[in-house]
Amino acid sequence: MSGAIPERAVELLGEVRRRRPRIHCLMNSVVPKFVADGLSALGAIPSMTSSPEEVGHFVAKADALLVNLGTLDAQRREAIGIAVDVADEKGRPWALDPAHCDYSPPRAAFAQELLARGPAVLRANAAEYDLLAVPADVVAVRTGKADRIAWNGAVLHVENGHPLTALVTGTGCLSGAVIAAFLAVEADPFLAASAAMLVFGIAAEMAGKTATGPGSFEPALLDALASLEGTHILQFAKADNEQG
Amino acid sequence: MSGAIPERAVELLGEVRRRRPRIHCLMNSVVPKFVADGLSALGAIPSMTSSPEEVGHFVAKADALLVNLGTLDAQRREAIGIAVDVADEKGRPWALDPAHCDYSPPRAAFAQELLARGPAVLRANAAEYDLLAVPADVVAVRTGKADRIAWNGAVLHVENGHPLTALVTGTGCLSGAVIAAFLAVEADPFLAASAAMLVFGIAAEMAGKTATGPGSFEPALLDALASLEGTHILQFAKADNEQG
Amino acid sequence: MSGAIPERAVELLGEVRRRRPRIHCLMNSVVPKFVADGLSALGAIPSMTSSPEEVGHFVAKADALLVNLGTLDAQRREAIGIAVDVADEKGRPWALDPAHCDYSPPRAAFAQELLARGPAVLRANAAEYDLLAVPADVVAVRTGKADRIAWNGAVLHVENGHPLTALVTGTGCLSGAVIAAFLAVEADPFLAASAAMLVFGIAAEMAGKTATGPGSFEPALLDALASLEGTHILQFAKADNEQG
């Protein structure tokens, strides 16, 4: 199957750019513009509101939802509850990013509760991932030097990426948003998450070729997400099934 | 009159840079830094606080106010009310940007209420604009591929701009802030809004010449706002009166 | 002593990069990503949460704390109180940045209260600085065209820097975060603050050499913080003791 993943990623990236799905993000307060810009560069249409009064209206208009826990207080918890309710009601897929839950026990507990509400995909780094029990029906994406995507016994490793990614705040959050964009155009969440990580990792590699540091890496990453072509994916993809 | 608009825009840009007006922005939580950086690049001095306890003190020190609805909850509504009260009391002009009110009925209703409070200028994209009834005494700016500025029967079309603008979150919000900066130095709100849209559109065209995608377009736009000269405005302006 | 400051700054920058201290920032809502990216570029690990429910957990994991007053409401005041309590309890140094307290009397009053709680360093621009009575045991950093660092009768002037710094929102806030990063690796707060201002000013000068305006200055500053070498510090430092 790994041979087919890059080809499917090429098709799905084309779908994102053709359909321009609306992605609503319950994003933390640190990186909302960067994540919105990344989604726009990819070809999707972002919205970022998190006020409880309005979030339901925004999610109702969206094709997929991202719930990022990077900012968490009583109002944000309420907004997340409403957003997931509306996504369920409308049959929209959603992804969960338990950002920084390794720093805060209440956040880890809330992430565990949300996993029971049925996101299509969880995206987490190793420290966050290790704290959570991921239900079998949720695609589990663990990001790091290599990314691991697991579901129903299938496991894919994606080794694309660039070390400067770790020095730009919000790149992990943006990768979660890219997963949500692919969920909006592909019903198989394992395939959507795999294609997203491949596209994101290859864009990072392309950005790393022109960047002279973490500052110039950020605009270069956005440019790469916008200019990435199918031939780049087929040429650079490093995706392998885990050997059982 | 359209022949005179570019010449007046040159003068007014000079005024902004000379006087360095303070512009207080009730900005959404997504793009505050980008809007502040855009105002600084233009030559104005931004402030962005939106806590109800403090916003009155900030508006009292400002030369013009921008009210952007991109983030809206009970506290923000309260802060907006205080800010408009202080602007009225001090005789400071203000601009209204009903960002994303097409996504949220409560936001559209609040925008309509605010229009009755007498902003000098409304700036909205087509989807937002179509939902609102703009009073005759408010300059109505509808932005898009071309921008339309209307007041008291006079209508100007500005066709400067660049397609990458649409891929950078906050460029519309920044254009509203640029309008506020011109309102601070020019009492005729139609002229102020027209000059602002011309300056913003020409800066975007200049940025588009060096950018290699939406990521590099953003710093290039800020650089262009800072380096734009009168000769660029006179050379590149595409502003025409609407034929009745 | 001024002769030794650049040499010590070289050593301390190496310490930051080796130890990668965690710096928790109670940052305003305008520039959190920029400050986080600046800390990452320098070699530190940023976190930015300000919800009262969680901030204690984050500060407990941090090596130093920055309290920036740029956003201030009831919830933020509560979070700041908790953060300073935890920093005291754990013996972690903290820096205070009374951003924009010259605009808002309640903010100036709160800044004065916080000074009594014993930050290691205060960083303020001239307008903010002049409103506050800095206790003798707090290192007082006044930033501007030249930076002045004063403690216990010792006064250092740092003249490194670049004029574009003033056009990028958040550069002052980032300099406060850089001070916190140096406090995490150096027990003498005067030395930590001096080294931080020297490193920040020289990075700004390096960025100014490649930037073509305020937009390109920002990524260039982050690149410079990441690539700055000891030889640059020794070559470019302009630090002098004040003559009594």
XYZ file of C-alpha atoms in Angstrom, chain C residues 10 14 27-28 32-33 35 55 66 78 82-83 89 94 114 123 140 157 159 162 169 181 216-217 220-221 240-241:
28
model
C 29.468 34.832 24.493
C 26.502 29.201 24.615
C 2.639 37.461 26.908
C 0.190 39.914 25.449
C 2.916 35.557 21.268
C 4.117 33.682 18.175
C 8.186 36.030 20.966
C -0.432 28.592 34.223
C 8.470 36.619 31.772
C -5.214 36.357 38.242
C -0.472 32.538 40.243
C 2.581 32.542 37.975
C 7.934 28.895 45.446
C 11.355 36.356 36.522
C 4.381 43.771 40.708
C 12.526 46.047 31.089
C 16.402 48.280 35.700
C 25.031 51.424 28.188
C 24.471 51.012 21.848
C 18.884 48.950 14.445
C 5.613 45.210 16.865
C 16.284 33.246 28.843
C 11.876 41.480 5.785
C 13.559 42.661 9.007
C 16.020 38.330 9.330
C 16.057 39.082 13.071
C 30.248 51.018 28.059
C 30.035 51.713 31.746
